[in-house]
Each structure stands twice: as C-alpha cells, then as structure tokens.
CSV table of C-alpha atoms in Angstrom, one decimal:
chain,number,residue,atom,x,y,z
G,4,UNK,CA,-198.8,239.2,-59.7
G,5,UNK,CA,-196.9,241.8,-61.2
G,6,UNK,CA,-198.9,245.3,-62.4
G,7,UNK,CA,-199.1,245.6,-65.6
G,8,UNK,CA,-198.5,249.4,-66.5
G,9,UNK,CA,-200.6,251.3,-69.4
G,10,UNK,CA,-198.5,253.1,-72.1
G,11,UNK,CA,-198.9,256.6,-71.5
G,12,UNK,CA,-200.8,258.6,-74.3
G,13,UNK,CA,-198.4,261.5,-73.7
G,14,UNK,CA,-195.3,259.4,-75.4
G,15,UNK,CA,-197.1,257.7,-78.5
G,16,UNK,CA,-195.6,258.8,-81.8
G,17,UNK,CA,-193.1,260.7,-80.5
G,18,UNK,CA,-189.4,261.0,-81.2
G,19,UNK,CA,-186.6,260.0,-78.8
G,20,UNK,CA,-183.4,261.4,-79.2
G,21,UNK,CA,-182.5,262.4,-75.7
G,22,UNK,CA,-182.9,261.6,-72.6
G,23,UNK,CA,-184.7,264.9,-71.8
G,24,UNK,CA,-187.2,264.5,-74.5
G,25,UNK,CA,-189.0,262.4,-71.7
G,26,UNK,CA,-190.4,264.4,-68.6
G,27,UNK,CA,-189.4,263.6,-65.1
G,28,UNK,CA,-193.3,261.7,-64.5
G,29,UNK,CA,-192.4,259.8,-68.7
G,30,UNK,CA,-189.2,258.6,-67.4
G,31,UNK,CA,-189.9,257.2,-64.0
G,32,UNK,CA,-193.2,255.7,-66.5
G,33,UNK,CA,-190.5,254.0,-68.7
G,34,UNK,CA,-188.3,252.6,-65.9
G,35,UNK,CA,-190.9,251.5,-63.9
G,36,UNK,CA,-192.3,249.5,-66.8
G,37,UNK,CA,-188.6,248.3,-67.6
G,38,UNK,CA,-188.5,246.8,-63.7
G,39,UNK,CA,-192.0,245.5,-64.7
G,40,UNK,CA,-191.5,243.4,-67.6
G,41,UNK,CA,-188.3,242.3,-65.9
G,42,UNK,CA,-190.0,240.8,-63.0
G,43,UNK,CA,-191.9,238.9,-66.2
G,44,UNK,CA,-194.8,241.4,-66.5
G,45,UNK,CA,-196.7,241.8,-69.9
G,46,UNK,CA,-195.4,237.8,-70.8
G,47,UNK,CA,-197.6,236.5,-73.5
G,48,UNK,CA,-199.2,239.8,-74.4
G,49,UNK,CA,-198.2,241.6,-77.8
G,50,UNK,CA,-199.1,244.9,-77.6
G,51,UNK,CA,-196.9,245.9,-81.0
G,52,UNK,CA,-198.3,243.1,-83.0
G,53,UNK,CA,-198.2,243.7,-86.6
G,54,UNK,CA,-195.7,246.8,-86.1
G,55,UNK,CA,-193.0,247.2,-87.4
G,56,UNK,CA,-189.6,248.9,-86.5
G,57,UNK,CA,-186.8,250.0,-88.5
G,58,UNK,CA,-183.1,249.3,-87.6
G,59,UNK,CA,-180.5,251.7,-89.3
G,60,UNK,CA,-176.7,250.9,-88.7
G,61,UNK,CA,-174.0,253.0,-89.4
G,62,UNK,CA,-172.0,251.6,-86.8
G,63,UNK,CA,-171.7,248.2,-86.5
G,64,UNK,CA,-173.9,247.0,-83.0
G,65,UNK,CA,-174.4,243.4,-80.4
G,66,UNK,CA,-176.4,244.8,-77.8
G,67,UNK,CA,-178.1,247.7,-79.6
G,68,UNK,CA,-179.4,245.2,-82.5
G,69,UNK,CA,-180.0,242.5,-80.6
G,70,UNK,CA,-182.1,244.0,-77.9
G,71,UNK,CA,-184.0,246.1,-80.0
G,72,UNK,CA,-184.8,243.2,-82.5
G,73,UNK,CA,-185.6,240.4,-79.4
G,74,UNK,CA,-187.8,243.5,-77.9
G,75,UNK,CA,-189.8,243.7,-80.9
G,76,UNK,CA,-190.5,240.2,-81.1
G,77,UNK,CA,-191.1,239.8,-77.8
G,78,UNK,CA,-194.2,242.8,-78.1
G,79,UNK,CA,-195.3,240.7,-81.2
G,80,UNK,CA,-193.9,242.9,-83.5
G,81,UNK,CA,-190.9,242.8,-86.2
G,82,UNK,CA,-187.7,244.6,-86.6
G,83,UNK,CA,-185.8,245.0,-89.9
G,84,UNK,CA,-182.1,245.4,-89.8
G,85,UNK,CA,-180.6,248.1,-92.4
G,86,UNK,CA,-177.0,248.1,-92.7
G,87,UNK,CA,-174.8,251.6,-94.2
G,88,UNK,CA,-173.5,249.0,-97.1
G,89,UNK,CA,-177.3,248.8,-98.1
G,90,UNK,CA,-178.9,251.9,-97.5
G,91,UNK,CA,-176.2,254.5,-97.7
G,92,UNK,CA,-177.5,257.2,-95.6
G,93,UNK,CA,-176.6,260.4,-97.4
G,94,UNK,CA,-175.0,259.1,-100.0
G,95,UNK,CA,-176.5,256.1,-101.7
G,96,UNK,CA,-179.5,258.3,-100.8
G,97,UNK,CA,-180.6,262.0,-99.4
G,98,UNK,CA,-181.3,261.0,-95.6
G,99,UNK,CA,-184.6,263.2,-96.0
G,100,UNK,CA,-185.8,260.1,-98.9
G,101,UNK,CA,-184.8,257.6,-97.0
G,102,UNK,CA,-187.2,259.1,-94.0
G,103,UNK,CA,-189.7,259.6,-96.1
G,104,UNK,CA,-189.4,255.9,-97.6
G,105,UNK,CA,-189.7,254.4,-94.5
G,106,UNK,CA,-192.3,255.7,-92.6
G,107,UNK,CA,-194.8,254.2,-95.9
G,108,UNK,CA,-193.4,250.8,-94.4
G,109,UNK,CA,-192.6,251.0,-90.6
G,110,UNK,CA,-193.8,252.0,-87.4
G,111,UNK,CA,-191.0,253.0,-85.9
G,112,UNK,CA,-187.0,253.9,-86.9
G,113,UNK,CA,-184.2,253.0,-85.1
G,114,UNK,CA,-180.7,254.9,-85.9
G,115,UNK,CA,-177.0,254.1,-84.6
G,116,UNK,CA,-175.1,256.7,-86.3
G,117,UNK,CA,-172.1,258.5,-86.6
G,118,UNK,CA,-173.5,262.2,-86.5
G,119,UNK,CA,-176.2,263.5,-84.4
G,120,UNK,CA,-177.7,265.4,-87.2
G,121,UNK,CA,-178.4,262.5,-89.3
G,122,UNK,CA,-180.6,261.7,-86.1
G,123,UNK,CA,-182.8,265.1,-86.2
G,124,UNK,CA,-182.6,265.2,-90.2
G,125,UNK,CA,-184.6,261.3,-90.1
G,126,UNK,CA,-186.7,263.1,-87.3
G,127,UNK,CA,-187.7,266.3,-89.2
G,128,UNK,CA,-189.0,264.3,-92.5
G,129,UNK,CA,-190.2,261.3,-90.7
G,130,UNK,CA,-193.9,261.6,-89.7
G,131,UNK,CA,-193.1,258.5,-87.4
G,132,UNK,CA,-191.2,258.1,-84.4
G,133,UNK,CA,-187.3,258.3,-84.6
G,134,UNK,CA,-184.9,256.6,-81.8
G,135,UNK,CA,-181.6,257.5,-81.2
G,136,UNK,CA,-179.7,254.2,-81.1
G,137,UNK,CA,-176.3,256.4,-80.3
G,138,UNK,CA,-175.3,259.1,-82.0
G,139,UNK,CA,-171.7,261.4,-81.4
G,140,UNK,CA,-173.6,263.7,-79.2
G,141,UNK,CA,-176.0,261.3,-77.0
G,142,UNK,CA,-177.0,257.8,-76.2
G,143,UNK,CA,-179.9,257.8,-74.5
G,144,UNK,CA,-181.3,254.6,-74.6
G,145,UNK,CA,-178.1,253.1,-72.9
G,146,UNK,CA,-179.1,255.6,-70.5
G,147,UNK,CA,-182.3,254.1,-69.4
G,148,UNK,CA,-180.4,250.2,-69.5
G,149,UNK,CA,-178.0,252.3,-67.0
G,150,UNK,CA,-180.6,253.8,-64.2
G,151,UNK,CA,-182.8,250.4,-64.4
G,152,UNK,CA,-179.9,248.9,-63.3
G,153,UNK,CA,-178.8,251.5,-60.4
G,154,UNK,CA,-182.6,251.0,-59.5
G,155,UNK,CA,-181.8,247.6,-58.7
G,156,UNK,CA,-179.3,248.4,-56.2
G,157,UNK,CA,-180.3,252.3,-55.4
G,158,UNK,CA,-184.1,252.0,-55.6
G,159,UNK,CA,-184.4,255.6,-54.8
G,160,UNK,CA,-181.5,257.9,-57.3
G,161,UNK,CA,-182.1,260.9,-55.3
G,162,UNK,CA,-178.7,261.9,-53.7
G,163,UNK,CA,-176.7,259.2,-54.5
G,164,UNK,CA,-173.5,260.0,-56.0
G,165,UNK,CA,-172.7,258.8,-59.2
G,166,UNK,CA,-169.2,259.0,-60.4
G,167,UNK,CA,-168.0,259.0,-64.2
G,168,UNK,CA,-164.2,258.8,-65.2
G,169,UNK,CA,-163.4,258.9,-68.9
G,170,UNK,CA,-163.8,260.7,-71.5
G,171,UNK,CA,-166.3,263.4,-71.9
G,172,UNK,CA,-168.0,261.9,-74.7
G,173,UNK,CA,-171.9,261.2,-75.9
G,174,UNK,CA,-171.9,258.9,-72.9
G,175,UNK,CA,-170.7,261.8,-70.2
G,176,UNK,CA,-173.3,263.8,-72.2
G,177,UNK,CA,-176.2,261.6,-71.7
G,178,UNK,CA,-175.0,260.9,-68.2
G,179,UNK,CA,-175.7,265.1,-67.5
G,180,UNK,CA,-179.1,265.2,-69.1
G,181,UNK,CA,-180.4,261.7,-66.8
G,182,UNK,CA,-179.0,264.0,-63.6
G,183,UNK,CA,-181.7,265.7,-64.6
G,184,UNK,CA,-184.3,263.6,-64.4
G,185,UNK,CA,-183.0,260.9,-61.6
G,186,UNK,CA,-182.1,263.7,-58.9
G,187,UNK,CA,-178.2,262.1,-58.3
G,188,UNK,CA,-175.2,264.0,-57.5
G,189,UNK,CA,-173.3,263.6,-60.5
G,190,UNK,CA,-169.0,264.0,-60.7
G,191,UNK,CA,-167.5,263.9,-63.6
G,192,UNK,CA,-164.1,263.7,-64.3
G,193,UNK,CA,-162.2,264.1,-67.2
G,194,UNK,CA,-158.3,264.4,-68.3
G,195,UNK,CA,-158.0,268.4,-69.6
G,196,UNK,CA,-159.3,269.2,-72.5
G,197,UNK,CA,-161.6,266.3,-72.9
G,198,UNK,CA,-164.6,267.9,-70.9
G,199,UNK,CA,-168.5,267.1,-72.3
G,200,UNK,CA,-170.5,269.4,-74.4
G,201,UNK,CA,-170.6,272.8,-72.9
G,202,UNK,CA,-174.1,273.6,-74.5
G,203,UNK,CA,-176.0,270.0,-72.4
G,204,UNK,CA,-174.0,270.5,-69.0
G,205,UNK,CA,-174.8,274.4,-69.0
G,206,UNK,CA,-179.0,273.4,-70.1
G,207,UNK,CA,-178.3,270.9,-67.3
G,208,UNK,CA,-177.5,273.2,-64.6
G,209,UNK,CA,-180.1,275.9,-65.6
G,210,UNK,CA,-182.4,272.6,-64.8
G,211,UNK,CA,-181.4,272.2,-61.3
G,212,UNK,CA,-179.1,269.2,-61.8
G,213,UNK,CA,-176.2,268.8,-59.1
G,214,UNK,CA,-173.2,268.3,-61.7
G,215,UNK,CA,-169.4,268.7,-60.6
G,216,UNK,CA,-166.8,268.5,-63.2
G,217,UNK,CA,-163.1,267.8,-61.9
G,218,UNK,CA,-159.8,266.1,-63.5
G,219,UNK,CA,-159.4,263.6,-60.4
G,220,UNK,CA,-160.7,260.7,-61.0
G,221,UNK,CA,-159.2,259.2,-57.5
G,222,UNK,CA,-161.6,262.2,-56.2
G,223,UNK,CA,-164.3,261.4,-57.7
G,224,UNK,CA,-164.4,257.7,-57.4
G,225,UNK,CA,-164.1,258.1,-53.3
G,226,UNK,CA,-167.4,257.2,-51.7
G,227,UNK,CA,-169.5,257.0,-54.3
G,228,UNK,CA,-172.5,254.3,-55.1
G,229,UNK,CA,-172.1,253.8,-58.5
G,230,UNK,CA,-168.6,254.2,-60.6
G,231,UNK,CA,-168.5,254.7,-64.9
G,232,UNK,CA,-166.0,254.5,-67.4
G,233,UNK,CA,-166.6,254.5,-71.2
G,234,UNK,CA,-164.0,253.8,-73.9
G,235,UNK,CA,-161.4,256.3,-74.4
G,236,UNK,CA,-161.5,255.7,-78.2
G,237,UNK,CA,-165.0,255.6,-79.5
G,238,UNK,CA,-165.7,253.0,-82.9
G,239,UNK,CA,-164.2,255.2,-86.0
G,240,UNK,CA,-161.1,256.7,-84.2
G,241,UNK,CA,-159.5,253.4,-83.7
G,242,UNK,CA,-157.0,254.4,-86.7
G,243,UNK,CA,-156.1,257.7,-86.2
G,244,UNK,CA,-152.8,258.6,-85.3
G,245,UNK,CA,-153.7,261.1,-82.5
G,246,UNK,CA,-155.7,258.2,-80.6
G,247,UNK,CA,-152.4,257.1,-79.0
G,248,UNK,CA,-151.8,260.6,-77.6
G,249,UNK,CA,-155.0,260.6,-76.3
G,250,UNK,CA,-154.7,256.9,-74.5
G,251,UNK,CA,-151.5,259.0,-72.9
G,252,UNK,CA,-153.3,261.9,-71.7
G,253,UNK,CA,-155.8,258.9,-69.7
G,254,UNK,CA,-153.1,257.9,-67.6
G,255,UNK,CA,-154.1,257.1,-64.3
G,256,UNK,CA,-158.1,257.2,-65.6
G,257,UNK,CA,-158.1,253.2,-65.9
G,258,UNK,CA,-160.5,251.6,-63.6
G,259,UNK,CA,-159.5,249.0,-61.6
G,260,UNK,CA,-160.0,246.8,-58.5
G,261,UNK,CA,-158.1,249.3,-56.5
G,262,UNK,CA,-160.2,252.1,-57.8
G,263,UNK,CA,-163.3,249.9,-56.9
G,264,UNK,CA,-161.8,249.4,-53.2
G,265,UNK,CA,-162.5,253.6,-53.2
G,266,UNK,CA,-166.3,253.9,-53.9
G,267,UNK,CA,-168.6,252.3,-51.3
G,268,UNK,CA,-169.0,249.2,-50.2
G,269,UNK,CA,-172.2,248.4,-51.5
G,270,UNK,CA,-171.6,250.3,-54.6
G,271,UNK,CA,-171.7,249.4,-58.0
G,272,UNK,CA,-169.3,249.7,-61.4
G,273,UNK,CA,-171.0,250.1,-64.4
G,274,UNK,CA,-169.8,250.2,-68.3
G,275,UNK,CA,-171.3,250.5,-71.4
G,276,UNK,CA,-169.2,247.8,-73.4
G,277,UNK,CA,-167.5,247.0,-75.7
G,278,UNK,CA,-164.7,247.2,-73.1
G,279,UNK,CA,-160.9,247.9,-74.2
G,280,UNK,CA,-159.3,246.0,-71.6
G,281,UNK,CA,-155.9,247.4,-70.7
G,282,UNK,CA,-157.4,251.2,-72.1
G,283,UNK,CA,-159.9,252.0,-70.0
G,284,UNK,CA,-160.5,249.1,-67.8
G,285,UNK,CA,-158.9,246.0,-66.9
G,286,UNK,CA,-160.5,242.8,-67.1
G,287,UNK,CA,-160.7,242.5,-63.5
G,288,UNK,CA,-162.8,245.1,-62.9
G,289,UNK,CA,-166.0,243.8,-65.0
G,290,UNK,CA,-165.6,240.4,-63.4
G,291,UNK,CA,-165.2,241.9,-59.8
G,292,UNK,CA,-168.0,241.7,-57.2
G,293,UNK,CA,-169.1,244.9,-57.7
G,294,UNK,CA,-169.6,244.9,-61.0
G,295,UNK,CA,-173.3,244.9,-62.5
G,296,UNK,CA,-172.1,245.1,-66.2
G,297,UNK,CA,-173.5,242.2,-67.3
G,298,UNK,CA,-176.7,243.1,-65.6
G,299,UNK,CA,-176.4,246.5,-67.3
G,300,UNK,CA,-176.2,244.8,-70.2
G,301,UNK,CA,-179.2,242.5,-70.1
G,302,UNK,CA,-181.3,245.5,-68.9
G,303,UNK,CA,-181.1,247.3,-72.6
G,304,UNK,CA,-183.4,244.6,-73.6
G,305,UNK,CA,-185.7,245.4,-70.8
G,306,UNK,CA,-185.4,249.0,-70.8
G,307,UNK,CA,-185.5,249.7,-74.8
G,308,UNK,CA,-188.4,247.1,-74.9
G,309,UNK,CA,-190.4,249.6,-72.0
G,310,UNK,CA,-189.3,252.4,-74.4
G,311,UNK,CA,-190.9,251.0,-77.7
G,312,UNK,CA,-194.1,249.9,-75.1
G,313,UNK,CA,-194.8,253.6,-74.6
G,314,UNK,CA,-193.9,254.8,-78.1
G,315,UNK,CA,-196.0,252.9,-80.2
G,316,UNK,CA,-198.8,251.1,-78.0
C-alpha cells in the first residue's frame, strides 16, 4: 500500500513563483508526494473538492494546461482556462483588477506569462495563492516534472552531475535555483554572451550550490547522468530577424545521439518540449534509449498535481 503523505501546513496559501520559495524539507515534501500519487497513491480521494483554480494564458500551452486542468480534476476540484484574447492582462484590464477579481471566485491562480513581473504584480494584490506557470525569468513547476523524473533513475540527486547545453534562459535559471535544493553538481554551458541571470546564479552560489558555467558543451556533456537542452528560440521570438543569428551562434550546441554516446551509460536526456528538431535537438535524440522525455513529460501532471496537494489542502 502506498503512504499517503499529509499536506504540510507550512505551504498552504502560499505563493509559488520559484523554485526556492519551497525549503529544502517543502521540496523533498512535494516530490515525494509526486512519486506517491504516481505509484497510484491518494486514487479516489479528493482533497481539493469544490476548489477552484484559475488558469491564465498568455502564451499559448499542451502540457502546462493540460496537466494543471487533469490535476484539478483528479483532486476533485475544477480549473478554468483564461486566455490573453479574453482577459487582456494589462491592457483589457489593470493586472492588479484582475487579481483582485479573481481571488472573489478561485482558490488558486495559475499564470504562463510573458513577463515575470506580471507574475509578482498577480501575487502582491492577490490574497490567494499565485503559481508561476512559466514566466521570462523562471519556470519552476517544470522544474519539479524535471527532478521527479531524475528521481526515478537517480533516487538520491546528491552528486550527480547534471549537465545543461543551450541557452541560458528561464529554464537554465530555474535549473540554478533546484541545485540548490537537490544537492547536484550542475554545468552549464552556454554559447558567449547567452549566460543565465547573473542576480539567481550569484544567490545560488551564496547558497552553497556547486554550479560551473563553461561554453563547451562537448565538456560538459562528458560523464554526466543526466543531459538538458531547451529551445534556442523561446515562443515570441520566432519572428525576429536576429533569431537566425542566434541559431548561428548555437552551432555545435545541438544534442544528438553522438552527444548522448558522451554522458554515462546509464544516464538520462531530458527536455522540456516543444522540441525544434533540427535547432536544438534532432529527432533522434528524444526517441533514443536514453531519453526519459516523454516520462518528463507525464510527470508535470504528477508533480504540479503534488504542488496544488500542498498549496490548497
């Protein structure tokens, strides 16, 4: 029988826009109930019945809506879905009304937006909690979809090497701030000039995370258990002009089964989707036997679903 886990008192009601607004003792709460309810814990009980969460979209979403939504059902509660066309955030309306809108209504918001201050504008005027769905800075509960599914190879994250080669984007970011909390040795490596935020990685350090940052991604990938990429061009770039420099700057960045011949033998390659094959990966490379990608994927239900658990229970 698997253990059903209690939500911890310390994480109702509260806001979660970054990883490292959980503690080390809330995270390794939140993952172990994610491996719980996987294994087919809490099946039949609805905790969140009669709650309510909201779902703002800025950016169009499959796995973001459509976890969160089938997590909320699957708690017994209910999940609305708010498009930008409908709601206009900050333009149709003040962000600040539309906060204080929903929280008459709705247990719980749900944002996938553009700008990061949208994110903590929604938090500051909403008296209930806020979830950062992704955002340009962070997104954190991909984050927790990601170590879930390390767990499942890597039970224990201390010391294992962890290697992501892109772009140093809210991904990279939110890769820095779970070092933190999941004790890996973390390598990052970027192309020049496209290093992550200087203001996480340096809060990062100054919590005794074991980051490297390098620009060889041949380096980085040798040996270690779990490989990354991300996009190269996040959703809203696609058009501009200076996208096709930047694919150039990438070159020899692209993950593929030759790169995956590098890392260990039992490790694991990991990404986020939506993949651009032929940018940043090539098809082979998500269908190769390494790959967990589609596992990473099915764990955002489990994972976001363990999040909202300890939130609003």
């Amino acid at each position: 029988m698997v253990e059903v886990i209690k939500p911890l008192a310390s994480l109702k009601g509260r806001d979660f826009l970054s990883n490292l607004d959980l503690s080390p003792a809330e995270y390794r709460a939140v993952l172990d109930t994610a491996h719980a309810m996987k294994r087919g814990a809490y099946k039949g009980l609805r905790p969140l019945e009669g709650q309510t969460l909201a779902m703002i979209f800025e950016k169009p979403s499959l796995r973001t809506r459509t976890t969160f939504e089938v997590a909320m059902n699957q708690l017994g509660g209910h999940a609305v879905n708010l498009t930008n066309a409908e709601i206009g955030l900050g333009t149709r309306e003040p962000v600040r009304d539309i906060a204080l809108n929903l929280e008459r209504w709705v247990e719980a918001i749900m944002a996938r937006v553009y700008l990061h201050s949208t994110l903590e504008e929604l938090a500051r005027y909403s008296s209930k909690p806020v979830i950062n769905g992704l955002s340009d800075l962070l997104h954190p509960v991909q984050l927790l979809a990601d170590y879930q599914t390390i767990e499942e190879t890597f039970p224990d994250t201390r010391g294992i090497k962890v290697a992501y080669i892109g772009d140093g984007n809210n991904m990279a970011n939110a890769h820095i701030q779970c070092a933190v909390l999941s004790g890996v040795k973390l390598t990052i490596a970027t192309p020049r000039g496209y290093e992550p935020n200087a203001i996480i990685y340096m809060e990062a350090l100054k919590l005794g995370a074991d980051i490297t940052l390098t620009h060889d991604p041949l380096e980085a990938a040798k040996g270690a258990q779990v490989l990354y990429t991300d996009v190269w061009v996040s959703m809203g770039q696609e058009a501009e002009a200076s996208q096709r420099r930047k694919i150039k700057d990438f070159a020899g960045f692209q993950v593929t089964p030759a790169m995956l011949d590098l890392i260990d033998p039992d490790g694991i390659f990991l990404h986020c989707l939506p993949a651009h094959y032929g940018e940043e990966v090539v098809e082979e490379a998500t269908l190769h036997k390494k790959s967990r990608v589609f596992d990473q994927a099915e764990n955002r239900l489990h994972a976001q679903k363990a999040l909202l658990y300890h939130l609003l229970s």
